[in-house]
Structures are given as C-alpha cells and as structure tokens.
Amino acid sequence: MIIGKNTPFSINVGSIELAIIIFALLLVAGVCFMLLYLLFVNFQEHRKSLQKEYIEQFISTIVFWEGGEIAIPAKVSKMLRYSYFRQFITDELLRAKRDLSGITGDNLRHLYEQLALNEDSVDKLNSFLWHYKVQGIHELAIMEQGTELEQIHLLTTDRNEFVRKEAQIAVVKLSGFEGLRFLDAIPYSLSNWQQINLIAQLSGVPAMNFTGIEKWLQSSNESVVVFALKLSGMYQRLELRQTVAQCLVHPSMQVRMEAVKCFQHIYDETTAALLIQKYHQGNKQYQLTSLHVLFAIGGTTDVPFLLSQFKAEDHSIKLAAARILAKYHGFSLLEAFVNSGLTNNRRPFCEWLSPKESQTHSDVYPWYDIIQQIKSEQTT
C-alpha cells in the first residue's frame, strides 16, 4: 500500500518543524526564567544578609547608648515596614537580652518598646493559635513587659500544656515569688521538668516576704505539695518543720520521699528520731532516701536502728546503714561488728544484738565488699 500525501496517514513535514521550533523556544524560555529566578533569589538573600548585618551592628551600638530616646536610623525605620524584619529585630533583641542585664539590658528593652515591637508580641499573645501565644508570652517575659503580667497570669491555667507552662515561667520571671500565686488553685499537675524550670527562674531572687508555702504544703494537688517541699528545703524554712512532718504520712509516696529530702535542710535534734520512726512506712527507695538523709544530718543514738538494717535483704540498704555507722560511730565499730559476726566472737558493742542475731552475719559476702567500699570512700 502506497501512502500518498493526501491520505490520512500522510505527515506534514512543515508542521513537525514548527512543533520542534516551538518546543525549543519554550525550553529556552523556561531555562531563562529559572536563571532569572535564581538570580533574583540570590539577590534577595544577599540583600537580606546585608540588612541583617546592618541591624546586628545597630543593636550592638544600642548596648552602650547613654540617655534619652534612641535615635533610629532611616534605614531601620524602612525595614520595620516588613514583618520579616520586625521579627528578625525582635529575635536579635531577645538573643542579646538573655545575656545582658542592668543598663545595657534596659537599653535593649527601651529599643524594643520604641520600635513598637512589644505590640507585635501582644498581638501574638492574643492570637487563637497556641504557638503564637507561646511565642508572644516568651518575648514579653524576656523583654520584661510587666504591663502584660495580669494577662499572662490568666494563661497559667490554660488548657493547652505549652501555653500553660510558658505562662507559668513568664509570671515567675516577671514578678519573682509573687508569680507563684497560680499554685493556689492550679488544676493541672506540675511536671518535674517544669518544677526545675520554675526553680531556675527563682535563682538569684531574694526570698523576702515569701508567703504561700504553708497553703501549698496542704494542697490537694500532689505535684504542688512536692514543689512546696522543694522550696521549703531550698530556702530553709525552719518554721515549717511541723507542716513538713505531716507530709511524712501523706498518701503519695512521692510526697513522703520529698518530705524526707526536705528534712536534710531544716532538721533539728528530733529529726533523726522522726525519720527512724517513719522508716518502715515506705518502700525500698523511701528507706534508702531516709538513710541518705540520716547520713547527712548525723546522730549518735541510732546504733540499734543501724545494726537492725544490717539484716535487710537488700545489700544497698546494708551499705547505706554501714556508711552512717562508720561516719558517726567510727569505722572500727563497723569493722568490729562484721568481725564478730564472722568469728562469732562477741564484742562490747554487740550488746545491741542477741547471739542468734550475731550468728546471722557470719557470711563473708557481702560484708567484705561493703567494708572495702567504705574504705575506698574514706580515702578519696
């Protein structure tokens, strides 16, 4: 079959050439567009880089500004029209403010207010989006915007965990111990990490007229009680010993353990006897915590109790009791006790034990290891 030029299968050579030319032109146009776009992007990035460098230099000069309203260069004012640069300037001020205080820190705060960047932060605070709220709270706290304290305080019990935590840290940063008043009726638990963050914000703040711990120690919120016990110990609130002692019978084991730790900082001559009295009301970790505190606060009337702990099944309890005996009653007494058990030879101090009890310590293990451990600790 011969295909003619007028048959359905005939190919128009001119149409093919035209399609190829159009495709080539489109390809060249696409490549040119990409090159122009990349040049534009690079130009913009370079421009932004120069502007950022200029802003950084401007902020560095503000640190040493002396007196009056800060002179804002026209170039900076022009940049402030764009939200991108407003946020960049805010971020730079935040970064510098974290490391500076006193007059230099005040200069940065004044600049932040003079450029009305605080209004941007307030807008974020009022946003319906939680991550904007968190960002706004953080900025206002770092830049010491106490005028927004009450509004931030309302967010300390917010349903959103991230908003709530940031607001709690912010109110403490802005108003010190007074900011902890959200603990009076907080419906949510304070995580251990959040407690650490709050304590970090309080470091360096003088605890003058610090009230409220008494109420928190009796809170129905277990985490609040734990946090109050930490504060009681940190600030050595000796007048709270009786209230802390009541926490030793709290339903929560965590609260009881924290109360024991607190007594390491607010103890008196009756504390050792109290801890021994409540010793068997807790688990192994509670008992070890009690022994560690007894090791710290000492006492000379605990020998019968310490010797009774040598019969504990757990070797860590034996070791903790042995440390106390060696520290406050002499290493020779500990070694004599072990030797008397090993040789079944009664020594004067063994009046605390019956012959049967002395016999129960006749195994070499773990006493040899315990003695070597304590020896090494005393020589280091």
Coordinates of C-alpha atoms in Angstrom, one line a residue:
M1 CA 0.0 0.0 0.0
I2 CA 1.4 3.4 -1.0
I3 CA 0.8 6.3 1.3
G4 CA 0.1 9.5 -0.6
K5 CA 0.3 13.0 0.6
N6 CA -3.5 13.2 0.7
T7 CA -4.0 10.0 2.7
P8 CA -5.0 10.1 6.5
F9 CA -1.5 8.8 7.3
S10 CA 0.4 11.5 5.4
I11 CA 2.9 13.5 7.5
N12 CA 3.2 17.2 7.1
V13 CA 6.9 17.9 7.4
G14 CA 6.4 21.6 7.9
S15 CA 4.2 21.0 11.0
I16 CA 6.8 18.9 12.6
E17 CA 9.5 21.5 12.1
L18 CA 7.1 24.1 13.6
A19 CA 6.4 22.0 16.7
I20 CA 10.2 21.4 17.2
I21 CA 10.8 25.2 17.0
I22 CA 8.0 26.0 19.5
F23 CA 9.3 23.3 21.9
A24 CA 12.8 24.7 21.6
L25 CA 11.6 28.2 22.3
L26 CA 9.6 27.1 25.3
L27 CA 12.6 25.2 26.7
V28 CA 14.9 28.2 26.2
A29 CA 12.3 30.5 27.9
G30 CA 12.0 28.0 30.8
V31 CA 15.7 27.9 31.3
C32 CA 15.9 31.7 31.1
F33 CA 13.1 32.0 33.6
M34 CA 14.8 29.7 36.0
L35 CA 18.1 31.6 35.7
L36 CA 16.4 34.9 36.3
Y37 CA 14.5 33.5 39.3
L38 CA 17.7 32.1 40.8
L39 CA 19.4 35.4 40.2
F40 CA 16.5 37.2 41.9
V41 CA 16.5 34.8 44.9
N42 CA 20.3 35.2 45.3
F43 CA 20.0 39.0 45.1
Q44 CA 17.2 39.0 47.7
E45 CA 19.2 36.7 50.0
H46 CA 22.3 38.8 49.6
R47 CA 20.2 41.9 50.3
K48 CA 18.7 40.4 53.4
S49 CA 22.1 39.3 54.6
L50 CA 23.4 42.8 54.3
Q51 CA 20.3 44.2 56.1
K52 CA 20.7 41.6 58.9
E53 CA 24.3 42.6 59.3
Y54 CA 23.3 46.2 59.5
I55 CA 20.7 45.5 62.1
E56 CA 23.1 43.5 64.2
Q57 CA 25.6 46.3 64.1
F58 CA 22.9 48.8 65.0
I59 CA 21.7 46.7 68.0
S60 CA 25.3 46.3 69.2
T61 CA 25.7 50.1 69.3
I62 CA 22.4 50.4 71.4
V63 CA 24.0 48.3 74.2
F64 CA 26.2 51.3 75.0
W65 CA 23.6 54.0 74.4
E66 CA 23.6 56.7 77.0
G67 CA 20.5 58.6 77.9
G68 CA 17.3 59.7 76.2
E69 CA 15.3 58.4 73.3
I70 CA 17.3 56.2 71.0
A71 CA 18.0 57.6 67.5
I72 CA 16.5 55.3 64.9
P73 CA 18.3 55.4 61.5
A74 CA 16.0 55.9 58.5
K75 CA 17.2 52.6 57.1
V76 CA 16.0 50.7 60.1
S77 CA 12.7 52.5 60.0
K78 CA 12.2 51.5 56.4
M79 CA 13.0 47.9 57.3
L80 CA 10.3 48.0 60.0
R81 CA 7.6 48.1 57.3
Y82 CA 8.2 44.4 56.7
S83 CA 7.0 41.8 59.2
Y84 CA 10.0 39.6 58.4
F85 CA 12.5 42.2 59.6
R86 CA 10.4 43.2 62.6
Q87 CA 10.6 39.6 63.7
F88 CA 14.3 39.4 62.9
I89 CA 15.0 42.5 65.0
T90 CA 12.8 41.1 67.8
D91 CA 14.8 37.8 67.7
E92 CA 18.1 39.7 67.8
L93 CA 17.0 41.8 70.8
L94 CA 15.8 38.6 72.6
R95 CA 19.1 36.9 72.0
A96 CA 21.1 39.9 73.3
K97 CA 18.8 40.5 76.2
R98 CA 19.3 36.9 77.6
D99 CA 23.0 37.6 78.1
L100 CA 22.7 41.2 79.4
S101 CA 21.3 43.0 82.4
G102 CA 21.5 46.3 84.1
I103 CA 21.8 49.4 82.0
T104 CA 22.7 47.5 78.8
G105 CA 19.7 45.3 79.2
D106 CA 17.5 48.3 79.8
N107 CA 18.7 49.9 76.6
L108 CA 17.6 46.8 74.7
R109 CA 14.2 46.9 76.4
H110 CA 13.8 50.6 75.5
L111 CA 14.6 49.9 71.9
Y112 CA 12.1 47.0 71.8
E113 CA 9.4 49.4 73.1
Q114 CA 10.4 52.4 71.0
L115 CA 10.2 50.3 67.8
A116 CA 6.7 49.1 69.0
L117 CA 7.8 45.5 68.8
N118 CA 6.0 44.9 72.0
E119 CA 2.8 45.5 70.2
D120 CA 3.7 42.6 67.9
S121 CA 4.2 40.4 70.9
V122 CA 0.9 41.4 72.4
D123 CA -0.8 40.5 69.1
K124 CA 0.7 37.1 69.3
L125 CA -0.4 36.8 72.9
N126 CA -4.0 37.4 71.8
S127 CA -3.8 35.0 68.9
F128 CA -6.1 32.0 68.6
L129 CA -3.1 29.9 67.6
W130 CA -1.3 28.3 70.6
H131 CA 2.2 28.5 69.1
Y132 CA 1.8 32.3 68.5
K133 CA 0.6 32.6 72.1
V134 CA 3.7 30.8 73.4
Q135 CA 5.9 33.0 71.2
G136 CA 4.3 36.2 72.5
I137 CA 4.5 35.1 76.1
H138 CA 8.2 34.3 75.7
E139 CA 9.0 37.6 74.1
L140 CA 7.1 39.7 76.6
A141 CA 8.8 37.9 79.5
I142 CA 12.3 38.2 78.2
M143 CA 11.8 41.9 77.4
E144 CA 10.4 42.5 80.9
Q145 CA 7.0 43.7 79.8
G146 CA 5.4 43.8 83.3
T147 CA 2.3 45.7 81.9
E148 CA 1.1 42.4 80.4
L149 CA 1.6 40.4 83.6
E150 CA -2.1 40.1 84.5
Q151 CA -3.0 38.9 81.0
I152 CA -0.2 36.3 81.1
H153 CA -1.2 35.2 84.5
L154 CA -4.6 34.3 83.2
L155 CA -2.9 31.8 80.9
T156 CA -1.1 29.9 83.7
T157 CA -4.1 27.6 83.9
D158 CA -4.7 27.4 80.2
R159 CA -5.9 24.1 78.8
N160 CA -3.0 23.9 76.3
E161 CA 0.0 22.5 78.1
F162 CA 2.6 24.5 76.1
V163 CA 0.8 27.8 76.7
R164 CA 0.3 27.0 80.4
K165 CA 3.9 26.1 81.0
E166 CA 5.3 29.2 79.2
A167 CA 2.9 31.5 81.1
Q168 CA 3.9 30.0 84.4
I169 CA 7.6 30.5 83.7
A170 CA 6.9 34.1 82.5
V171 CA 5.0 35.2 85.5
V172 CA 7.8 34.0 87.8
K173 CA 10.4 35.7 85.6
L174 CA 8.4 38.9 85.7
S175 CA 7.4 39.0 89.4
G176 CA 9.6 36.5 91.2
F177 CA 7.9 34.6 94.1
E178 CA 4.7 36.6 93.7
G179 CA 4.3 34.9 90.4
L180 CA 3.8 31.6 92.1
R181 CA 0.4 32.5 93.2
F182 CA -1.0 30.5 90.4
L183 CA -0.2 27.5 92.6
D184 CA -3.1 28.4 94.9
A185 CA -5.7 26.8 92.6
I186 CA -3.8 25.1 89.7
P187 CA -5.9 22.2 88.3
Y188 CA -3.1 20.6 86.4
S189 CA 0.0 18.7 87.5
L190 CA 3.4 20.3 87.6
S191 CA 5.9 18.0 85.8
N192 CA 9.4 17.5 87.3
W193 CA 10.9 19.4 84.4
Q194 CA 8.5 22.3 84.9
Q195 CA 9.4 22.5 88.6
I196 CA 13.1 22.6 87.6
N197 CA 12.3 25.5 85.2
L198 CA 10.4 27.4 87.8
I199 CA 13.2 27.0 90.4
A200 CA 15.7 28.2 87.8
Q201 CA 13.7 31.4 87.3
L202 CA 13.8 31.9 91.1
S203 CA 17.6 31.6 91.4
G204 CA 19.1 34.8 92.5
V205 CA 15.8 36.3 93.6
P206 CA 15.8 37.2 97.3
A207 CA 13.1 35.4 99.2
M208 CA 11.9 38.4 101.1
N209 CA 8.3 38.2 102.4
F210 CA 7.9 34.9 100.6
T211 CA 4.5 33.6 101.7
G212 CA 2.2 30.9 100.5
I213 CA 4.2 27.7 101.1
E214 CA 2.1 26.8 104.1
K215 CA -1.0 26.6 101.8
W216 CA 0.8 24.7 99.1
L217 CA 2.1 22.1 101.5
Q218 CA -1.6 21.2 102.2
S219 CA -2.7 21.4 98.6
S220 CA -4.9 18.7 97.1
N221 CA -2.6 18.8 94.1
E222 CA 0.2 16.3 94.8
S223 CA 2.7 18.0 92.4
V224 CA 2.1 21.3 94.2
V225 CA 2.9 19.7 97.6
V226 CA 6.1 18.2 96.1
F227 CA 7.1 21.6 94.7
A228 CA 6.4 23.3 98.0
L229 CA 8.6 20.8 99.8
K230 CA 11.4 21.6 97.4
L231 CA 11.0 25.3 98.1
S232 CA 10.9 24.7 101.8
G233 CA 14.2 22.9 101.7
M234 CA 15.9 25.3 99.3
Y235 CA 15.1 28.3 101.4
Q236 CA 15.5 26.6 104.7
R237 CA 12.1 27.4 106.1
L238 CA 12.7 26.1 109.6
E239 CA 9.4 27.3 110.8
L240 CA 7.6 24.8 108.5
R241 CA 9.1 21.7 110.2
Q242 CA 5.8 20.7 111.7
T243 CA 3.9 21.0 108.5
V244 CA 6.6 19.1 106.6
A245 CA 6.5 16.4 109.2
Q246 CA 2.8 15.9 108.4
C247 CA 3.8 15.1 104.8
L248 CA 5.6 12.0 106.0
V249 CA 2.2 10.3 106.3
H250 CA 0.9 11.7 103.0
P251 CA -0.9 9.1 100.8
S252 CA 1.5 9.8 98.0
M253 CA 4.9 8.0 98.3
Q254 CA 6.5 10.8 96.1
V255 CA 5.4 13.4 98.6
R256 CA 6.7 11.3 101.6
M257 CA 10.1 10.9 99.9
E258 CA 10.3 14.7 99.1
A259 CA 9.4 15.4 102.7
V260 CA 12.3 13.2 103.9
K261 CA 14.7 15.1 101.5
C262 CA 13.4 18.4 102.8
F263 CA 14.4 17.5 106.3
Q264 CA 18.0 17.4 105.2
H265 CA 17.8 21.2 105.1
I266 CA 15.5 22.0 108.0
Y267 CA 16.5 19.4 110.6
D268 CA 16.9 19.8 114.3
E269 CA 17.8 17.4 117.2
T270 CA 14.5 15.5 116.8
T271 CA 14.6 14.9 113.1
A272 CA 16.7 11.7 113.1
A273 CA 14.3 10.0 115.6
L274 CA 11.3 11.1 113.4
L275 CA 12.8 9.7 110.3
I276 CA 13.5 6.4 112.0
Q277 CA 10.0 6.3 113.4
K278 CA 8.5 6.6 109.9
Y279 CA 11.2 4.5 108.2
H280 CA 9.1 1.3 107.7
Q281 CA 6.2 3.2 106.3
G282 CA 7.8 3.4 102.8
N283 CA 9.2 1.2 100.1
K284 CA 12.9 0.4 99.4
Q285 CA 13.5 3.8 97.7
Y286 CA 11.9 5.6 100.6
Q287 CA 14.1 3.8 103.1
L288 CA 17.3 4.5 101.1
T289 CA 16.3 8.1 100.9
S290 CA 15.8 8.2 104.7
L291 CA 19.3 6.6 105.2
H292 CA 20.9 9.1 102.9
V293 CA 19.4 12.0 104.9
L294 CA 20.4 10.4 108.1
F295 CA 24.0 10.1 106.7
A296 CA 23.8 13.9 106.0
I297 CA 22.4 15.0 109.4
G298 CA 24.0 12.5 111.7
G299 CA 23.2 11.4 115.2
T300 CA 24.7 9.4 118.0
T301 CA 21.6 7.5 119.2
D302 CA 21.0 5.4 116.0
V303 CA 23.2 2.4 116.6
P304 CA 20.4 -0.1 117.4
F305 CA 18.5 1.0 114.3
L306 CA 21.6 0.9 112.1
L307 CA 22.5 -2.6 113.2
S308 CA 19.0 -3.8 112.6
Q309 CA 19.3 -2.6 108.9
F310 CA 22.3 -5.0 108.5
K311 CA 19.7 -7.8 108.4
A312 CA 17.9 -6.3 105.4
E313 CA 17.8 -8.5 102.3
D314 CA 18.8 -5.6 100.0
H315 CA 22.6 -5.0 100.1
S316 CA 22.2 -1.3 99.2
I317 CA 20.4 -0.8 102.5
K318 CA 23.2 -2.6 104.3
L319 CA 25.7 -0.4 102.6
A320 CA 23.8 2.8 103.4
A321 CA 23.5 1.9 107.1
A322 CA 27.2 0.9 107.2
R323 CA 28.2 4.3 105.9
I324 CA 26.3 6.1 108.7
L325 CA 27.8 3.8 111.3
A326 CA 31.3 4.3 110.0
K327 CA 30.9 8.1 109.7
Y328 CA 29.4 8.9 113.1
H329 CA 30.5 6.0 115.2
G330 CA 33.8 5.1 113.8
F331 CA 35.0 2.7 111.1
S332 CA 36.5 0.5 113.8
L333 CA 33.0 -0.1 115.3
L334 CA 31.7 -1.2 111.9
E335 CA 34.7 -3.5 111.3
A336 CA 34.4 -4.9 114.8
F337 CA 30.7 -5.7 114.2
V338 CA 31.5 -7.6 111.0
N339 CA 34.4 -9.4 112.5
S340 CA 32.3 -10.5 115.5
G341 CA 29.8 -11.9 113.1
L342 CA 32.4 -13.7 111.0
T343 CA 34.2 -15.2 114.0
N344 CA 31.1 -15.5 116.2
N345 CA 33.2 -13.6 118.8
R346 CA 31.0 -11.2 120.8
R347 CA 32.4 -7.6 121.3
P348 CA 31.1 -5.0 123.7
F349 CA 29.1 -3.1 121.1
C350 CA 27.2 -6.3 120.3
E351 CA 25.0 -5.8 123.3
W352 CA 22.6 -4.5 120.7
L353 CA 22.3 -8.0 119.2
S354 CA 21.3 -11.4 120.6
P355 CA 23.6 -14.3 120.0
K356 CA 21.3 -15.6 117.3
E357 CA 21.4 -12.2 115.5
S358 CA 25.1 -12.1 115.7
Q359 CA 25.3 -15.6 114.1
T360 CA 23.2 -14.3 111.1
H361 CA 26.1 -12.1 110.0
S362 CA 28.6 -15.0 109.7
D363 CA 28.7 -15.0 105.8
V364 CA 31.7 -13.2 104.3
Y365 CA 29.6 -11.8 101.4
P366 CA 28.6 -9.0 101.2
W367 CA 30.4 -7.6 104.3
Y368 CA 33.9 -7.8 102.8
D369 CA 32.7 -5.8 99.7
I370 CA 30.9 -3.3 101.9
I371 CA 34.0 -2.7 104.1
Q372 CA 36.2 -2.3 101.0
Q373 CA 33.7 0.1 99.5
I374 CA 33.6 2.3 102.6
K375 CA 37.4 2.2 103.0
S376 CA 37.8 3.5 99.4
E377 CA 35.2 6.2 100.0
Q378 CA 37.0 7.4 103.1
T379 CA 40.4 7.6 101.4
T380 CA 39.2 9.6 98.4

